[in-house]
Every structure is written in C-alpha cells, then in structure tokens.
mmCIF file of C-alpha atoms and ligand atoms in Angstrom:
data_model
loop_
_atom_site.group_PDB
_atom_site.id
_atom_site.type_symbol
_atom_site.label_atom_id
_atom_site.label_comp_id
_atom_site.label_asym_id
_atom_site.label_seq_id
_atom_site.Cartn_x
_atom_site.Cartn_y
_atom_site.Cartn_z
ATOM 1 C CA MET A 1 -29.016 170.363 70.411
ATOM 2 C CA ALA A 2 -27.357 172.225 67.422
ATOM 3 C CA ARG A 3 -27.198 175.934 66.622
ATOM 4 C CA VAL A 4 -28.970 176.444 63.344
ATOM 5 C CA LEU A 5 -29.056 179.407 61.076
ATOM 6 C CA VAL A 6 -32.139 180.225 58.811
ATOM 7 C CA VAL A 7 -31.928 182.515 56.272
ATOM 8 C CA GLU A 8 -35.262 183.109 54.857
ATOM 9 C CA ASP A 9 -37.425 185.804 54.062
ATOM 10 C CA HIS A 10 -40.764 184.293 53.609
ATOM 11 C CA VAL A 11 -42.389 184.701 56.779
ATOM 12 C CA ALA A 12 -44.612 181.775 56.965
ATOM 13 C CA ILE A 13 -42.092 179.172 55.792
ATOM 14 C CA GLY A 14 -39.385 180.713 58.168
ATOM 15 C CA GLY A 15 -41.687 180.672 61.259
ATOM 16 C CA ALA A 16 -42.723 177.369 60.575
ATOM 17 C CA VAL A 17 -38.847 176.081 60.127
ATOM 18 C CA ARG A 18 -37.834 178.119 63.504
ATOM 19 C CA THR A 19 -40.934 176.381 65.566
ATOM 20 C CA GLY A 20 -40.211 173.081 64.337
ATOM 21 C CA LEU A 21 -36.497 173.360 64.967
ATOM 22 C CA SER A 22 -37.070 174.993 68.254
ATOM 23 C CA GLY A 23 -39.438 172.003 68.973
ATOM 24 C CA ASN A 24 -36.850 169.697 68.542
ATOM 25 C CA GLY A 25 -34.555 171.520 70.882
ATOM 26 C CA HIS A 26 -32.349 173.465 68.603
ATOM 27 C CA GLU A 27 -31.158 177.183 68.880
ATOM 28 C CA VAL A 28 -32.349 178.979 65.741
ATOM 29 C CA THR A 29 -31.397 182.313 64.755
ATOM 30 C CA TRP A 30 -33.618 183.475 61.973
ATOM 31 C CA ALA A 31 -32.375 185.822 59.386
ATOM 32 C CA GLN A 32 -35.141 187.306 57.126
ATOM 33 C CA THR A 33 -32.453 189.272 54.911
ATOM 34 C CA GLY A 34 -29.230 188.057 53.027
ATOM 35 C CA ARG A 35 -27.377 190.729 55.388
ATOM 36 C CA GLU A 36 -28.518 189.798 58.584
ATOM 37 C CA GLY A 37 -27.660 186.357 57.676
ATOM 38 C CA LEU A 38 -23.792 187.490 57.182
ATOM 39 C CA ASP A 39 -24.333 189.411 60.108
ATOM 40 C CA ALA A 40 -25.284 186.417 62.307
ATOM 41 C CA ILE A 41 -22.336 184.350 60.390
ATOM 42 C CA ARG A 42 -20.224 187.160 61.580
ATOM 43 C CA ASP A 43 -21.348 187.094 65.152
ATOM 44 C CA SER A 44 -21.631 183.348 65.708
ATOM 45 C CA THR A 45 -21.090 179.877 65.016
ATOM 46 C CA PHE A 46 -23.432 177.352 63.394
ATOM 47 C CA GLU A 47 -23.605 173.710 63.326
ATOM 48 C CA LEU A 48 -26.186 173.719 60.035
ATOM 49 C CA ALA A 49 -27.702 176.461 57.976
ATOM 50 C CA LEU A 50 -30.868 176.908 55.776
ATOM 51 C CA VAL A 51 -30.611 179.092 53.264
ATOM 52 C CA ASP A 52 -33.020 180.264 50.914
ATOM 53 C CA LEU A 53 -31.667 180.836 47.648
ATOM 54 C CA GLY A 54 -34.202 183.800 46.538
ATOM 55 C CA LEU A 55 -33.285 186.472 49.129
ATOM 56 C CA PRO A 56 -34.891 190.017 48.640
ATOM 57 C CA ASP A 57 -31.365 191.683 48.756
ATOM 58 C CA LEU A 58 -28.598 188.928 47.975
ATOM 59 C CA ASP A 59 -28.352 185.662 46.159
ATOM 60 C CA GLY A 60 -28.420 183.340 48.455
ATOM 61 C CA THR A 61 -25.217 181.381 46.900
ATOM 62 C CA ASP A 62 -23.432 184.393 47.944
ATOM 63 C CA VAL A 63 -24.607 183.502 51.743
ATOM 64 C CA CYS A 64 -23.479 180.110 51.462
ATOM 65 C CA ARG A 65 -20.008 180.982 50.036
ATOM 66 C CA ARG A 66 -19.439 183.077 52.826
ATOM 67 C CA ILE A 67 -20.603 180.556 55.407
ATOM 68 C CA ARG A 68 -18.474 178.181 53.388
ATOM 69 C CA ALA A 69 -15.352 180.312 54.044
ATOM 70 C CA ASP A 70 -15.852 181.218 57.486
ATOM 71 C CA GLN A 71 -17.509 178.345 58.900
ATOM 72 C CA PRO A 72 -16.111 175.147 56.808
ATOM 73 C CA ARG A 73 -17.667 172.587 59.522
ATOM 74 C CA CYS A 74 -20.965 174.119 59.119
ATOM 75 C CA VAL A 75 -23.624 171.842 56.874
ATOM 76 C CA VAL A 76 -25.638 174.041 54.534
ATOM 77 C CA VAL A 77 -28.727 173.166 53.416
ATOM 78 C CA ILE A 78 -29.965 175.357 50.316
ATOM 79 C CA LEU A 79 -33.923 175.866 50.013
ATOM 80 C CA THR A 80 -35.158 176.941 46.590
ATOM 81 C CA ALA A 81 -38.435 177.197 44.661
ATOM 82 C CA ARG A 82 -36.519 177.624 41.574
ATOM 83 C CA ASP A 83 -36.806 173.641 40.561
ATOM 84 C CA GLU A 84 -34.046 174.079 37.704
ATOM 85 C CA GLU A 85 -31.498 171.902 37.813
ATOM 86 C CA ILE A 86 -29.049 174.599 37.161
ATOM 87 C CA ASP A 87 -30.218 176.485 40.142
ATOM 88 C CA VAL A 88 -29.219 173.757 42.279
ATOM 89 C CA VAL A 89 -26.027 173.105 40.910
ATOM 90 C CA LEU A 90 -25.030 176.854 41.634
ATOM 91 C CA GLY A 91 -26.332 176.217 44.861
ATOM 92 C CA LEU A 92 -23.970 173.267 45.605
ATOM 93 C CA ASP A 93 -21.067 174.659 43.655
ATOM 94 C CA ALA A 94 -21.026 177.854 46.248
ATOM 95 C CA GLY A 95 -20.657 174.872 48.865
ATOM 96 C CA ALA A 96 -23.967 173.870 49.960
ATOM 97 C CA ASP A 97 -23.841 170.155 50.908
ATOM 98 C CA ASP A 98 -27.460 169.608 50.092
ATOM 99 C CA TYR A 99 -31.241 170.912 49.142
ATOM 100 C CA LEU A 100 -34.778 171.165 49.301
ATOM 101 C CA THR A 101 -36.985 172.041 46.961
ATOM 102 C CA LYS A 102 -40.202 174.000 47.966
ATOM 103 C CA PRO A 103 -42.747 173.478 48.520
ATOM 104 C CA PHE A 104 -41.614 170.696 51.430
ATOM 105 C CA ARG A 105 -42.957 169.321 54.003
ATOM 106 C CA LEU A 106 -42.040 170.433 57.484
ATOM 107 C CA ALA A 107 -41.556 166.713 58.571
ATOM 108 C CA GLU A 108 -39.195 166.469 55.469
ATOM 109 C CA LEU A 109 -37.075 169.253 56.390
ATOM 110 C CA MET A 110 -36.786 168.045 60.184
ATOM 111 C CA ALA A 111 -35.466 164.342 59.091
ATOM 112 C CA ARG A 112 -32.868 165.744 56.938
ATOM 113 C CA VAL A 113 -31.644 168.227 59.269
ATOM 114 C CA GLN A 114 -31.688 165.523 61.911
ATOM 115 C CA ALA A 115 -29.802 163.025 59.658
ATOM 116 C CA HIS A 116 -27.456 165.622 58.816
ATOM 117 C CA LEU A 117 -26.795 166.511 62.408
ATOM 118 C CA ARG A 118 -26.447 162.674 63.340
ATOM 119 C CA ARG A 119 -23.871 162.184 60.993
ATOM 120 C CA GLY A 120 -21.890 164.874 62.231
ATOM 121 C CA ALA A 121 -22.238 163.473 65.637
ATOM 122 C CA VAL A 122 -21.244 159.688 64.417
ATOM 123 C CA GLY A 123 -18.295 161.058 62.605
ATOM 124 C CA ALA A 124 -17.080 162.781 65.624
ATOM 125 C CA SER A 125 -17.279 159.720 68.095
ATOM 126 C CA ASP A 126 -15.989 157.282 65.332
ATOM 127 C CA ALA A 127 -12.634 158.998 64.997
ATOM 128 C CA VAL A 128 -10.242 157.237 62.894
ATOM 129 C CA VAL A 129 -7.241 158.548 60.308
ATOM 130 C CA TYR A 130 -7.097 156.787 57.139
ATOM 131 C CA ARG A 131 -3.803 156.759 55.272
ATOM 132 C CA VAL A 132 -3.997 156.296 51.751
ATOM 133 C CA GLY A 133 -0.804 156.361 50.240
ATOM 134 C CA ASP A 134 0.281 160.258 50.973
ATOM 135 C CA LEU A 135 -3.256 161.302 51.423
ATOM 136 C CA GLU A 136 -4.347 161.690 55.368
ATOM 137 C CA VAL A 137 -7.736 161.957 56.252
ATOM 138 C CA ASP A 138 -8.372 162.652 60.184
ATOM 139 C CA THR A 139 -12.147 161.672 60.984
ATOM 140 C CA ALA A 140 -11.607 163.447 64.791
ATOM 141 C CA ALA A 141 -10.179 166.985 63.332
ATOM 142 C CA ARG A 142 -11.829 166.394 60.147
ATOM 143 C CA ARG A 143 -8.905 167.604 58.224
ATOM 144 C CA VAL A 144 -7.356 166.106 55.106
ATOM 145 C CA ARG A 145 -3.460 166.487 54.419
ATOM 146 C CA LEU A 146 -1.786 165.353 51.188
ATOM 147 C CA ALA A 147 2.029 165.000 51.589
ATOM 148 C CA GLY A 148 1.586 167.025 54.789
ATOM 149 C CA ARG A 149 -0.225 169.646 53.053
ATOM 150 C CA GLU A 150 -3.889 170.556 54.385
ATOM 151 C CA ILE A 151 -6.605 170.595 51.793
ATOM 152 C CA SER A 152 -9.714 172.807 52.806
ATOM 153 C CA LEU A 153 -12.758 170.292 52.028
ATOM 154 C CA ARG A 154 -16.408 171.601 52.092
ATOM 155 C CA ALA A 155 -18.618 169.444 54.925
ATOM 156 C CA LYS A 156 -20.019 166.772 52.309
ATOM 157 C CA GLU A 157 -16.923 166.701 50.254
ATOM 158 C CA PHE A 158 -14.828 165.651 53.381
ATOM 159 C CA ASP A 159 -17.317 163.036 53.858
ATOM 160 C CA LEU A 160 -17.146 161.667 50.721
ATOM 161 C CA LEU A 161 -13.442 161.634 50.855
ATOM 162 C CA ALA A 162 -13.582 159.870 54.248
ATOM 163 C CA ARG A 163 -16.249 157.235 53.178
ATOM 164 C CA LEU A 164 -14.143 156.449 49.805
ATOM 165 C CA ALA A 165 -10.779 156.431 52.157
ATOM 166 C CA SER A 166 -12.406 153.842 54.522
ATOM 167 C CA ALA A 167 -12.487 151.179 51.438
ATOM 168 C CA ALA A 168 -9.241 152.175 50.109
ATOM 169 C CA GLY A 169 -8.835 150.260 46.794
ATOM 170 C CA ALA A 170 -12.367 148.939 46.612
ATOM 171 C CA ALA A 171 -15.250 149.871 45.049
ATOM 172 C CA VAL A 172 -17.849 151.836 46.539
ATOM 173 C CA SER A 173 -21.342 151.971 45.017
ATOM 174 C CA ARG A 174 -23.314 154.987 44.406
ATOM 175 C CA THR A 175 -26.143 154.306 46.434
ATOM 176 C CA ASP A 176 -23.900 153.428 49.488
ATOM 177 C CA LEU A 177 -22.453 156.369 48.995
ATOM 178 C CA MET A 178 -25.535 158.542 48.580
ATOM 179 C CA SER A 179 -27.051 156.741 52.100
ATOM 180 C CA ASP A 180 -23.554 156.696 54.145
ATOM 181 C CA VAL A 181 -22.910 160.724 53.148
ATOM 182 C CA TRP A 182 -26.220 161.988 52.653
ATOM 183 C CA ASP A 183 -29.544 160.421 53.947
ATOM 184 C CA GLU A 184 -30.824 156.965 53.613
ATOM 185 C CA HIS A 185 -34.127 158.544 52.972
ATOM 186 C CA TRP A 186 -32.423 160.320 49.844
ATOM 187 C CA PHE A 187 -35.209 160.632 47.469
ATOM 188 C CA GLY A 188 -33.909 163.625 45.319
ATOM 189 C CA SER A 189 -31.572 163.884 42.223
ATOM 190 C CA THR A 190 -28.086 162.059 42.633
ATOM 191 C CA LYS A 191 -26.784 165.081 40.697
ATOM 192 C CA THR A 192 -25.461 166.347 44.387
ATOM 193 C CA LEU A 193 -22.913 163.431 44.456
ATOM 194 C CA ASP A 194 -21.453 164.112 41.213
ATOM 195 C CA VAL A 195 -20.989 167.984 41.737
ATOM 196 C CA HIS A 196 -19.430 167.153 45.007
ATOM 197 C CA LEU A 197 -17.173 164.273 43.413
ATOM 198 C CA SER A 198 -15.943 166.497 40.638
ATOM 199 C CA ALA A 199 -15.244 169.285 43.200
ATOM 200 C CA LEU A 200 -13.157 166.914 45.411
ATOM 201 C CA ARG A 201 -11.214 165.613 42.457
ATOM 202 C CA ARG A 202 -10.451 168.842 41.416
ATOM 203 C CA ARG A 203 -9.287 169.923 45.054
ATOM 204 C CA LEU A 204 -7.182 166.470 45.248
ATOM 205 C CA ALA A 205 -5.447 167.616 41.812
ATOM 206 C CA ASP A 206 -4.957 170.989 42.569
ATOM 207 C CA THR A 207 -3.341 170.398 45.915
ATOM 208 C CA ALA A 208 -1.162 167.242 44.166
ATOM 209 C CA ARG A 209 0.026 170.012 41.523
ATOM 210 C CA GLU A 210 1.346 172.814 44.253
ATOM 211 C CA CYS A 211 2.922 169.705 46.199
ATOM 212 C CA GLY A 212 4.624 168.254 43.137
ATOM 213 C CA THR A 213 3.176 164.815 44.415
ATOM 214 C CA PRO A 214 1.033 162.495 42.016
ATOM 215 C CA ALA A 215 -2.774 162.750 43.078
ATOM 216 C CA PRO A 216 -4.967 159.908 44.559
ATOM 217 C CA GLU A 217 -7.375 159.182 41.815
ATOM 218 C CA ILE A 218 -11.145 158.623 42.496
ATOM 219 C CA VAL A 219 -11.591 156.297 39.549
ATOM 220 C CA THR A 220 -15.130 155.638 38.256
ATOM 221 C CA LEU A 221 -16.129 151.801 37.629
ATOM 222 C CA ARG A 222 -18.920 152.216 35.137
ATOM 223 C CA GLY A 223 -22.224 150.401 36.852
ATOM 224 C CA ARG A 224 -20.204 149.510 39.918
ATOM 225 C CA GLY A 225 -19.473 153.141 41.708
ATOM 226 C CA TYR A 226 -16.219 154.574 42.533
ATOM 227 C CA ARG A 227 -12.905 153.192 44.063
ATOM 228 C CA LEU A 228 -9.879 155.904 45.670
ATOM 229 C CA ASP A 229 -6.656 154.631 44.904
ATOM 230 C CA GLY A 230 -3.816 156.255 46.307
ATOM 231 C CA SER A 231 -0.982 157.535 45.408
ATOM 232 C CA THR A 232 2.704 157.488 46.469
ATOM 233 C CA THR A 233 5.788 159.761 45.704
ATOM 234 C CA ASP A 234 7.757 156.791 45.755
ATOM 235 C CA PRO A 235 8.001 155.315 42.188
ATOM 236 C CA ALA A 236 9.172 151.880 43.306
ATOM 237 C CA THR A 237 5.907 151.355 45.032
ATOM 238 C CA ARG A 238 3.540 152.692 42.421
HETATM 239 CA CA1 CA B 1 -37.410 183.851 49.281
#
C-alpha cells in the first residue's frame, strides 16, 4: 500500500484513477486543482504523485517542482494530453520521473504505478553502498555524496546513477537502463532517459566544481550505452 497523490481536474479521469488505485489497496488523495495539490503536499507525504499538466489554476510543472523540492523521494508521473515532446521534456525538467500521454488505459496506468512502487521497495531491501572514486551512492539511505558533499537528486536520477554505479567501469546499454530504471514494458520515447542523463551529468559537474574535485564521468559509448568512470582527488591513481 502506498500513499498516492492524484492532481487531476478532469472529473471522469480523476475518479477512475482514484477508484483503480484504491482498488489496488492504495491510499489516494485526489486534488482537483493545482492549489489543492500544493495543500496536500504541505500536509502529507506521498510515495507517488500523478500530476496532470493542464490544470485550471496552475501549470502542472509548478506542482511537479514543488513536490520535487519538498518530497524528493516521491515518484512523480505526469499525465499529459499535450502530445508535444517539448511538454514532456518540460515536465521531466520540472522533476517528473515518468509520463503518460492521455488517453491512456487504466490498466496501463496501474501497471506503471505498480512498477514504480515495486522498484522503490526492491531498492530498499537490496541496500548497498557503491563507491566509485570520490563518489558514494548509498542505496539504503538513497543518498549520494561526492568527496563528502551531498548531492540532491530526483528519484530517477538517483536510480540511474545507482544502476551505472553498480556496473562502474563497464558499459550499460540504453535498453538495460530503460528497463531497470523505468519499466520493462516501457513503450514510450526514450527521450526521458536523455533528459535524466543530462540533468544527472549537470548535477555531478556542478557539485564537483563546488568541491574542487574532478567529476565522475558518464561516458557515452556510441551504440553500446553508457559507462560511469570514477574520479579521484589523488592524481597518482588517475
Ligand atoms: Ca486537465
């Protein structure tokens, strides 16, 4: 059972989603406006949030940003009728982990929600700390440190980094990243992977600059995927 926030002004869609989620044993808070959504975020903690981008009062991306700032461990899935790739990218940039394009089948939404929640639960029981150079990825606490300085990451950025760190120095294919970090039944654009990777690279580089340490590098291997290379402050071992 998880606490799920649904921010959706469309009564039929919101009602169906709430019924479906409750039927699966989840505790659902349904906000029909952006402001109600923000109130809910202030009052309770959620494991997962479904956020419609087209709300009557606020832009859904602002709601995503607030969730991301206040509840970094909450998985955020945007619901969008706006099929334009740019809207999806804006949503992901605002901190969403995944998206569904309307119209969607309820079964599809439920499968996606369960996959996200299961992944969180698996991550918690499989706790390890990966050390790659000065980078430390603690999967139990879901914390990342570079040269001792904490880096705050979105849920999917963390999962991506943990997956790459689990195979540090080796290539991980795009297909494996998509299926391990998102969903084995992923059918949408892999744009979401590119957006998260570039955000992750940016955060690693920014923190490295602040610490005055070399940044761990996520190397793109054309046609073969990605490889995480560690950095170390000791030049002798570089
Ligand atoms: Ca709407």
